PDB file of C-alpha atoms in Angstrom:
ATOM      1  CA  MET A   1      18.626  10.382  -3.764  1.00 72.00           C
ATOM      2  CA  SER A   2      16.819  10.173  -6.800  1.00 70.00           C
ATOM      3  CA  ALA A   3      13.349  12.094  -7.182  1.00 67.00           C
ATOM      4  CA  GLY A   4      11.285   9.024  -6.310  1.00 92.00           C
ATOM      5  CA  VAL A   5      13.372   7.824  -2.760  1.00 96.00           C
ATOM      6  CA  GLN A   6      12.798   9.774  -0.220  1.00 97.00           C
ATOM      7  CA  GLN A   7      14.442   9.158   3.294  1.00 97.00           C
ATOM      8  CA  VAL A   8      11.585  10.352   5.749  1.00 97.00           C
ATOM      9  CA  ALA A   9      12.946   9.054   8.961  1.00 96.00           C
ATOM     10  CA  ASP A  10      16.134   6.924  10.207  1.00 95.00           C
ATOM     11  CA  GLY A  11      16.366   3.692   8.132  1.00 97.00           C
ATOM     12  CA  THR A  12      12.783   4.823   6.484  1.00 98.00           C
ATOM     13  CA  TYR A  13      12.238   5.290   3.023  1.00 98.00           C
ATOM     14  CA  LEU A  14       9.368   6.408   0.706  1.00 98.00           C
ATOM     15  CA  VAL A  15       9.583   5.481  -2.819  1.00 98.00           C
ATOM     16  CA  GLN A  16       7.080   7.066  -5.039  1.00 96.00           C
ATOM     17  CA  GLY A  17       6.780   4.775  -8.474  1.00 93.00           C
ATOM     18  CA  SER A  18       3.977   5.326 -11.236  1.00 87.00           C
ATOM     19  CA  ASN A  19       1.111   6.919  -9.281  1.00 91.00           C
ATOM     20  CA  THR A  20       1.628   4.387  -6.198  1.00 96.00           C
ATOM     21  CA  ASN A  21       4.085   4.212  -3.427  1.00 98.00           C
ATOM     22  CA  TRP A  22       6.200   1.310  -1.345  1.00 98.00           C
ATOM     23  CA  VAL A  23       8.350   1.587   1.808  1.00 98.00           C
ATOM     24  CA  ILE A  24      11.677   0.238   2.579  1.00 98.00           C
ATOM     25  CA  ILE A  25      12.827  -0.304   6.155  1.00 98.00           C
ATOM     26  CA  THR A  26      16.298  -1.057   6.845  1.00 97.00           C
ATOM     27  CA  GLU A  27      17.800  -1.872   9.991  1.00 96.00           C
ATOM     28  CA  GLY A  28      21.693  -3.436   9.904  1.00 93.00           C
ATOM     29  CA  SER A  29      22.027  -5.128   6.571  1.00 93.00           C
ATOM     30  CA  SER A  30      18.246  -6.400   6.283  1.00 98.00           C
ATOM     31  CA  ALA A  31      15.392  -4.682   4.908  1.00 98.00           C
ATOM     32  CA  THR A  32      11.612  -5.043   4.919  1.00 98.00           C
ATOM     33  CA  LEU A  33       9.764  -4.320   1.761  1.00 98.00           C
ATOM     34  CA  ILE A  34       6.143  -2.799   2.175  1.00 98.00           C
ATOM     35  CA  ASP A  35       4.559  -3.009  -0.880  1.00 98.00           C
ATOM     36  CA  THR A  36       5.933  -3.548  -4.484  1.00 98.00           C
ATOM     37  CA  GLY A  37       4.044  -1.353  -7.069  1.00 97.00           C
ATOM     38  CA  TYR A  38       2.686  -2.148 -10.149  1.00 97.00           C
ATOM     39  CA  PRO A  39       4.160  -5.196 -12.456  1.00 97.00           C
ATOM     40  CA  GLY A  40       5.729  -2.275 -14.501  1.00 96.00           C
ATOM     41  CA  ASP A  41       7.532  -0.865 -11.485  1.00 96.00           C
ATOM     42  CA  ARG A  42       9.989  -3.698 -11.216  1.00 96.00           C
ATOM     43  CA  GLU A  43      12.947  -2.003 -12.562  1.00 96.00           C
ATOM     44  CA  GLN A  44      12.504   0.804 -10.014  1.00 96.00           C
ATOM     45  CA  VAL A  45      11.687  -1.316  -7.108  1.00 97.00           C
ATOM     46  CA  LEU A  46      14.950  -3.001  -7.625  1.00 97.00           C
ATOM     47  CA  ALA A  47      16.810   0.031  -8.054  1.00 96.00           C
ATOM     48  CA  SER A  48      15.295   1.668  -4.975  1.00 97.00           C
ATOM     49  CA  LEU A  49      16.717  -1.180  -2.773  1.00 97.00           C
ATOM     50  CA  THR A  50      20.183  -0.602  -4.471  1.00 97.00           C
ATOM     51  CA  GLU A  51      19.788   3.158  -3.797  1.00 96.00           C
ATOM     52  CA  VAL A  52      19.183   2.932  -0.061  1.00 97.00           C
ATOM     53  CA  GLY A  53      22.145   0.667   0.051  1.00 96.00           C
ATOM     54  CA  SER A  54      20.220  -2.753   0.061  1.00 97.00           C
ATOM     55  CA  SER A  55      19.212  -5.333  -2.241  1.00 97.00           C
ATOM     56  CA  PRO A  56      16.780  -7.946  -3.135  1.00 97.00           C
ATOM     57  CA  GLU A  57      18.877 -10.557  -1.254  1.00 98.00           C
ATOM     58  CA  ALA A  58      18.660  -8.377   1.915  1.00 98.00           C
ATOM     59  CA  VAL A  59      15.060  -8.436   2.193  1.00 98.00           C
ATOM     60  CA  THR A  60      13.739 -10.241   4.910  1.00 98.00           C
ATOM     61  CA  ALA A  61      10.181 -10.470   4.046  1.00 98.00           C
ATOM     62  CA  VAL A  62       7.750  -8.352   1.520  1.00 98.00           C
ATOM     63  CA  LEU A  63       4.654  -7.162   3.588  1.00 98.00           C
ATOM     64  CA  VAL A  64       1.702  -6.359   1.395  1.00 98.00           C
ATOM     65  CA  THR A  65      -1.080  -3.876   2.533  1.00 98.00           C
ATOM     66  CA  HIS A  66      -3.345  -5.305   0.379  1.00 98.00           C
ATOM     67  CA  ALA A  67      -3.517  -7.671  -2.980  1.00 98.00           C
ATOM     68  CA  HIS A  68      -4.232  -5.136  -5.575  1.00 97.00           C
ATOM     69  CA  ASN A  69      -2.114  -5.084  -8.696  1.00 96.00           C
ATOM     70  CA  ASP A  70      -0.424  -1.716  -8.050  1.00 96.00           C
ATOM     71  CA  HIS A  71       1.044  -2.825  -4.509  1.00 98.00           C
ATOM     72  CA  LEU A  72       1.368  -6.812  -5.433  1.00 97.00           C
ATOM     73  CA  GLY A  73       3.266  -5.972  -8.713  1.00 96.00           C
ATOM     74  CA  SER A  74       6.438  -7.713  -7.880  1.00 97.00           C
ATOM     75  CA  ALA A  75       5.777  -9.891  -4.830  1.00 98.00           C
ATOM     76  CA  GLU A  76       5.595 -13.088  -6.736  1.00 98.00           C
ATOM     77  CA  TYR A  77       8.696 -12.329  -8.630  1.00 98.00           C
ATOM     78  CA  LEU A  78      10.649 -11.263  -5.498  1.00 98.00           C
ATOM     79  CA  ARG A  79       9.145 -14.859  -3.769  1.00 98.00           C
ATOM     80  CA  SER A  80      10.071 -17.076  -6.876  1.00 98.00           C
ATOM     81  CA  ALA A  81      13.622 -15.377  -7.682  1.00 98.00           C
ATOM     82  CA  TYR A  82      14.848 -14.658  -4.042  1.00 97.00           C
ATOM     83  CA  GLY A  83      12.874 -17.034  -1.840  1.00 98.00           C
ATOM     84  CA  THR A  84      11.573 -13.997  -0.006  1.00 98.00           C
ATOM     85  CA  PRO A  85       8.248 -14.856   2.011  1.00 98.00           C
ATOM     86  CA  VAL A  86       5.296 -12.446   1.272  1.00 98.00           C
ATOM     87  CA  TYR A  87       3.040 -11.852   4.334  1.00 98.00           C
ATOM     88  CA  LEU A  88      -0.246 -10.420   4.139  1.00 98.00           C
ATOM     89  CA  HIS A  89      -3.473 -10.231   6.429  1.00 98.00           C
ATOM     90  CA  GLU A  90      -5.171 -13.965   6.712  1.00 98.00           C
ATOM     91  CA  ALA A  91      -8.243 -12.659   5.086  1.00 97.00           C
ATOM     92  CA  GLU A  92      -6.044 -11.241   2.134  1.00 98.00           C
ATOM     93  CA  VAL A  93      -4.002 -14.196   1.221  1.00 98.00           C
ATOM     94  CA  PRO A  94      -6.599 -16.087  -0.851  1.00 98.00           C
ATOM     95  CA  HIS A  95      -6.988 -12.455  -2.742  1.00 98.00           C
ATOM     96  CA  ALA A  96      -3.326 -12.444  -3.401  1.00 98.00           C
ATOM     97  CA  ARG A  97      -3.474 -16.266  -4.979  1.00 98.00           C
ATOM     98  CA  ARG A  98      -6.269 -14.616  -7.069  1.00 97.00           C
ATOM     99  CA  GLU A  99      -9.028 -17.158  -5.826  1.00 96.00           C
ATOM    100  CA  PHE A 100     -11.192 -13.972  -6.335  1.00 93.00           C
ATOM    101  CA  LEU A 101     -10.254 -10.563  -7.031  1.00 91.00           C
ATOM    102  CA  HIS A 102     -11.759  -7.102  -5.322  1.00 89.00           C
ATOM    103  CA  GLN A 103     -10.383  -4.562  -7.463  1.00 88.00           C
ATOM    104  CA  VAL A 104     -12.160  -1.526  -9.616  1.00 88.00           C
ATOM    105  CA  SER A 105     -13.289  -3.119 -12.888  1.00 86.00           C
ATOM    106  CA  VAL A 106     -12.819  -1.711 -16.158  1.00 83.00           C
ATOM    107  CA  GLY A 107     -16.740  -1.085 -16.856  1.00 85.00           C
ATOM    108  CA  THR A 108     -16.648   1.078 -13.347  1.00 91.00           C
ATOM    109  CA  VAL A 109     -13.537   3.097 -14.375  1.00 85.00           C
ATOM    110  CA  LEU A 110     -15.058   3.705 -17.541  1.00 83.00           C
ATOM    111  CA  LYS A 111     -18.379   4.525 -15.950  1.00 90.00           C
ATOM    112  CA  ASN A 112     -16.452   7.073 -13.772  1.00 90.00           C
ATOM    113  CA  GLY A 113     -14.508   8.474 -16.995  1.00 86.00           C
ATOM    114  CA  TRP A 114     -16.002  11.733 -16.842  1.00 86.00           C
ATOM    115  CA  ARG A 115     -14.382  12.465 -13.602  1.00 88.00           C
ATOM    116  CA  PRO A 116     -11.387  14.604 -13.871  1.00 88.00           C
ATOM    117  CA  GLY A 117      -8.185  12.335 -13.921  1.00 92.00           C
ATOM    118  CA  VAL A 118      -9.921   9.180 -14.316  1.00 91.00           C
ATOM    119  CA  LEU A 119      -8.933   8.324 -17.993  1.00 88.00           C
ATOM    120  CA  PRO A 120      -5.374   9.268 -17.800  1.00 91.00           C
ATOM    121  CA  TRP A 121      -5.016   7.480 -14.696  1.00 90.00           C
ATOM    122  CA  ALA A 122      -6.721   4.427 -16.279  1.00 91.00           C
ATOM    123  CA  VAL A 123      -4.482   4.723 -19.326  1.00 90.00           C
ATOM    124  CA  HIS A 124      -1.398   4.541 -17.413  1.00 91.00           C
ATOM    125  CA  ALA A 125      -2.599   1.925 -15.061  1.00 91.00           C
ATOM    126  CA  ILE A 126      -3.393  -0.382 -17.897  1.00 91.00           C
ATOM    127  CA  ARG A 127       0.172   0.555 -19.478  1.00 93.00           C
ATOM    128  CA  VAL A 128       2.004  -0.427 -15.957  1.00 94.00           C
ATOM    129  CA  GLY A 129       0.210  -3.714 -15.766  1.00 93.00           C
ATOM    130  CA  GLY A 130      -3.070  -2.731 -13.573  1.00 91.00           C
ATOM    131  CA  THR A 131      -5.119  -5.445 -15.475  1.00 90.00           C
ATOM    132  CA  ALA A 132      -2.045  -8.094 -15.374  1.00 92.00           C
ATOM    133  CA  HIS A 133      -2.584 -11.360 -13.907  1.00 92.00           C
ATOM    134  CA  VAL A 134       0.087 -11.391 -10.943  1.00 93.00           C
ATOM    135  CA  PRO A 135      -1.065 -14.027  -8.298  1.00 97.00           C
ATOM    136  CA  VAL A 136       1.447 -14.682  -5.192  1.00 98.00           C
ATOM    137  CA  VAL A 137       2.124 -18.674  -5.630  1.00 97.00           C
ATOM    138  CA  SER A 138       2.275 -19.141  -1.699  1.00 97.00           C
ATOM    139  CA  PRO A 139       1.548 -16.100   0.181  1.00 98.00           C
ATOM    140  CA  GLN A 140       1.230 -16.243   4.102  1.00 98.00           C
ATOM    141  CA  PRO A 141      -0.593 -15.075   6.749  1.00 98.00           C
ATOM    142  CA  PHE A 142       1.576 -13.210   9.105  1.00 98.00           C
ATOM    143  CA  PRO A 143       3.336 -15.483  11.383  1.00 94.00           C
ATOM    144  CA  ALA A 144       2.639 -13.739  14.922  1.00 90.00           C
ATOM    145  CA  GLU A 145       0.509 -11.611  16.409  1.00 91.00           C
ATOM    146  CA  GLY A 146       1.845  -7.945  17.473  1.00 95.00           C
ATOM    147  CA  ALA A 147       5.174  -6.941  16.098  1.00 97.00           C
ATOM    148  CA  LEU A 148       6.603  -9.243  13.625  1.00 98.00           C
ATOM    149  CA  ASP A 149      10.419 -10.120  13.916  1.00 97.00           C
ATOM    150  CA  LEU A 150      11.346  -8.101  10.873  1.00 98.00           C
ATOM    151  CA  PRO A 151      13.555  -5.209  10.468  1.00 97.00           C
ATOM    152  CA  GLY A 152      11.573  -2.038  11.598  1.00 97.00           C
ATOM    153  CA  GLY A 153       9.349  -4.391  14.100  1.00 97.00           C
ATOM    154  CA  PRO A 154       6.052  -3.654  12.230  1.00 98.00           C
ATOM    155  CA  VAL A 155       2.803  -4.188  13.820  1.00 98.00           C
ATOM    156  CA  PRO A 156       0.104  -5.080  11.212  1.00 98.00           C
ATOM    157  CA  VAL A 157      -3.135  -3.468  12.008  1.00 98.00           C
ATOM    158  CA  HIS A 158      -6.437  -4.761  10.398  1.00 98.00           C
ATOM    159  CA  THR A 159      -8.168  -1.685   8.631  1.00 98.00           C
ATOM    160  CA  PRO A 160     -10.776  -3.757   6.333  1.00 98.00           C
ATOM    161  CA  GLY A 161     -12.875  -1.726   3.544  1.00 97.00           C
ATOM    162  CA  HIS A 162     -10.697  -1.179   1.062  1.00 97.00           C
ATOM    163  CA  THR A 163     -10.381  -4.916   0.710  1.00 98.00           C
ATOM    164  CA  ASP A 164     -11.266  -7.443   3.177  1.00 97.00           C
ATOM    165  CA  GLY A 165      -7.850  -7.704   4.708  1.00 98.00           C
ATOM    166  CA  HIS A 166      -6.303  -4.319   4.035  1.00 98.00           C
ATOM    167  CA  CYS A 167      -3.602  -4.026   6.608  1.00 98.00           C
ATOM    168  CA  ALA A 168      -1.921  -0.939   7.757  1.00 98.00           C
ATOM    169  CA  PHE A 169       1.719  -1.235   9.342  1.00 98.00           C
ATOM    170  CA  HIS A 170       2.643   0.718  12.178  1.00 98.00           C
ATOM    171  CA  LEU A 171       5.977   1.247  13.626  1.00 98.00           C
ATOM    172  CA  PRO A 172       5.766   2.364  17.084  1.00 96.00           C
ATOM    173  CA  GLU A 173       9.453   3.184  17.836  1.00 93.00           C
ATOM    174  CA  ARG A 174       9.737   5.272  14.614  1.00 95.00           C
ATOM    175  CA  GLY A 175       6.520   7.172  14.990  1.00 97.00           C
ATOM    176  CA  VAL A 176       5.681   5.873  11.360  1.00 98.00           C
ATOM    177  CA  VAL A 177       2.208   4.460  10.139  1.00 98.00           C
ATOM    178  CA  ILE A 178       2.140   2.921   6.738  1.00 98.00           C
ATOM    179  CA  SER A 179      -1.104   3.193   5.915  1.00 98.00           C
ATOM    180  CA  GLY A 180      -1.677   1.337   2.306  1.00 98.00           C
ATOM    181  CA  ASP A 181      -4.883   2.826   0.594  1.00 98.00           C
ATOM    182  CA  GLY A 182      -6.974   3.020   3.711  1.00 98.00           C
ATOM    183  CA  LEU A 183      -5.690   6.463   4.321  1.00 98.00           C
ATOM    184  CA  VAL A 184      -3.853   8.448   1.589  1.00 98.00           C
ATOM    185  CA  SER A 185      -2.927  12.033   1.071  1.00 98.00           C
ATOM    186  CA  GLY A 186      -3.424  12.319  -2.773  1.00 95.00           C
ATOM    187  CA  HIS A 187      -4.468  10.456  -5.863  1.00 94.00           C
ATOM    188  CA  PRO A 188      -4.196  11.458  -9.610  1.00 93.00           C
ATOM    189  CA  THR A 189      -8.311  10.749  -9.870  1.00 92.00           C
ATOM    190  CA  SER A 190      -8.772  12.883  -6.775  1.00 92.00           C
ATOM    191  CA  ARG A 191      -8.709  16.961  -6.481  1.00 91.00           C
ATOM    192  CA  VAL A 192      -8.319  17.007  -2.915  1.00 92.00           C
ATOM    193  CA  LYS A 193      -4.796  17.121  -1.511  1.00 94.00           C
ATOM    194  CA  GLY A 194      -4.028  15.993   2.258  1.00 97.00           C
ATOM    195  CA  PRO A 195      -5.391  13.317   4.174  1.00 98.00           C
ATOM    196  CA  GLN A 196      -8.695  11.477   2.400  1.00 97.00           C
ATOM    197  CA  LEU A 197      -9.955   8.273   1.232  1.00 97.00           C
ATOM    198  CA  LEU A 198      -9.451   7.113  -2.082  1.00 96.00           C
ATOM    199  CA  PRO A 199     -12.495   7.939  -4.493  1.00 93.00           C
ATOM    200  CA  ASP A 200     -15.673   5.708  -3.803  1.00 92.00           C
ATOM    201  CA  MET A 201     -15.252   3.372  -6.797  1.00 91.00           C
ATOM    202  CA  PHE A 202     -11.768   2.003  -5.477  1.00 94.00           C
ATOM    203  CA  HIS A 203     -13.089   0.446  -2.067  1.00 95.00           C
ATOM    204  CA  HIS A 204     -14.873  -2.989  -1.960  1.00 95.00           C
ATOM    205  CA  GLU A 205     -16.877  -1.747   1.251  1.00 96.00           C
ATOM    206  CA  ARG A 206     -16.443   2.092   1.580  1.00 96.00           C
ATOM    207  CA  ALA A 207     -18.540   2.246   4.699  1.00 97.00           C
ATOM    208  CA  ARG A 208     -16.005  -0.232   6.430  1.00 97.00           C
ATOM    209  CA  ALA A 209     -13.243   1.875   5.044  1.00 97.00           C
ATOM    210  CA  VAL A 210     -14.761   5.044   6.494  1.00 98.00           C
ATOM    211  CA  ALA A 211     -15.005   3.179   9.719  1.00 98.00           C
ATOM    212  CA  SER A 212     -11.334   1.948   9.561  1.00 98.00           C
ATOM    213  CA  LEU A 213     -10.557   5.639   9.719  1.00 98.00           C
ATOM    214  CA  GLU A 214     -11.160   5.139  13.584  1.00 98.00           C
ATOM    215  CA  VAL A 215      -8.484   2.808  13.885  1.00 98.00           C
ATOM    216  CA  TYR A 216      -5.850   4.691  12.415  1.00 98.00           C
ATOM    217  CA  ALA A 217      -6.774   7.582  14.690  1.00 98.00           C
ATOM    218  CA  GLU A 218      -5.528   5.169  17.624  1.00 98.00           C
ATOM    219  CA  LEU A 219      -2.336   4.845  16.146  1.00 98.00           C
ATOM    220  CA  ASP A 220       0.308   6.807  17.895  1.00 97.00           C
ATOM    221  CA  GLY A 221       2.861   8.511  15.167  1.00 97.00           C
ATOM    222  CA  ASP A 222       3.385  11.782  13.728  1.00 98.00           C
ATOM    223  CA  LEU A 223       4.515  10.619  10.098  1.00 98.00           C
ATOM    224  CA  LEU A 224       2.034   9.241   7.523  1.00 98.00           C
ATOM    225  CA  LEU A 225       3.367   7.151   4.617  1.00 98.00           C
ATOM    226  CA  PRO A 226       0.282   6.268   2.442  1.00 98.00           C
ATOM    227  CA  GLY A 227      -0.258   4.088  -0.712  1.00 98.00           C
ATOM    228  CA  HIS A 228      -0.806   7.234  -2.701  1.00 97.00           C
ATOM    229  CA  GLY A 229       0.169  10.703  -2.585  1.00 97.00           C
ATOM    230  CA  PRO A 230       3.286  12.489  -0.739  1.00 97.00           C
ATOM    231  CA  ALA A 231       4.478  11.504   3.077  1.00 98.00           C
ATOM    232  CA  HIS A 232       2.143  13.466   5.323  1.00 98.00           C
ATOM    233  CA  ARG A 233       3.886  14.875   8.516  1.00 98.00           C
ATOM    234  CA  GLY A 234       1.676  15.457  11.624  1.00 98.00           C
ATOM    235  CA  PRO A 235      -0.157  13.680  14.257  1.00 98.00           C
ATOM    236  CA  VAL A 236      -1.531  10.383  12.216  1.00 98.00           C
ATOM    237  CA  ARG A 237      -4.754  10.939  14.637  1.00 98.00           C
ATOM    238  CA  GLU A 238      -5.396  14.132  13.229  1.00 98.00           C
ATOM    239  CA  ALA A 239      -4.658  12.866   9.479  1.00 98.00           C
ATOM    240  CA  ALA A 240      -7.241  10.335  10.125  1.00 98.00           C
ATOM    241  CA  LEU A 241     -10.061  12.139  11.413  1.00 97.00           C
ATOM    242  CA  GLN A 242      -9.583  14.915   8.779  1.00 97.00           C
ATOM    243  CA  ALA A 243     -10.039  12.112   6.114  1.00 98.00           C
ATOM    244  CA  ARG A 244     -13.327  10.887   7.937  1.00 97.00           C
ATOM    245  CA  ASP A 245     -14.643  14.277   8.262  1.00 96.00           C
ATOM    246  CA  ARG A 246     -14.195  14.549   4.325  1.00 95.00           C
ATOM    247  CA  ALA A 247     -15.591  11.062   3.866  1.00 94.00           C
ATOM    248  CA  LEU A 248     -19.127  11.854   5.767  1.00 84.00           C
TER     249      LEU A 248
END
């Protein structure tokens, strides 16, 4: 497989795009796509589906951890071009429609420009659509409580703080937690490696993001697939507690 596509478990693929990740879960001839990268990552999103033996037509649904541009980038394209439903937590649905935007502002980024890695990251983010207007026209809340009737049986887990409706997705049978931006393993603006919160400027409510690490700690799994950074192997509980200790 190409450098950006990594099979991390049976039917489970972590794809590293331009500074952000998405996950493909396959089951038979169908797939679930979790997150969609930046708008500028579209060709890589489509290519990654082909590479794992799937296609846009085979994607049963797009699940979005949260409606920041680096995760929402191609959601509306897939919805409008292929009729793929786009599901988020109910609190995140208006965010995806862009009724409001809880995303780090250019001004805040510039104020943090003295921090290592921030300006190169910002230049790249703008280049790949980080400030583009990419609302989803008709995003939907999750259709049921508990495991969704989708490939992999993902279970949405509300982990607010990064945004109000931020969700992780738990795959209990595969021992996998897809953690979005509530628990990551690296970022171009962080000098820390391993489980951590993103730098403070990225969180809508940092205190809630810290509190949500306790929610991650309750999820049973030994493979963490974050929105940023490499896959992390080992008990998810330990990863979450390590990130919490670093944040306090």
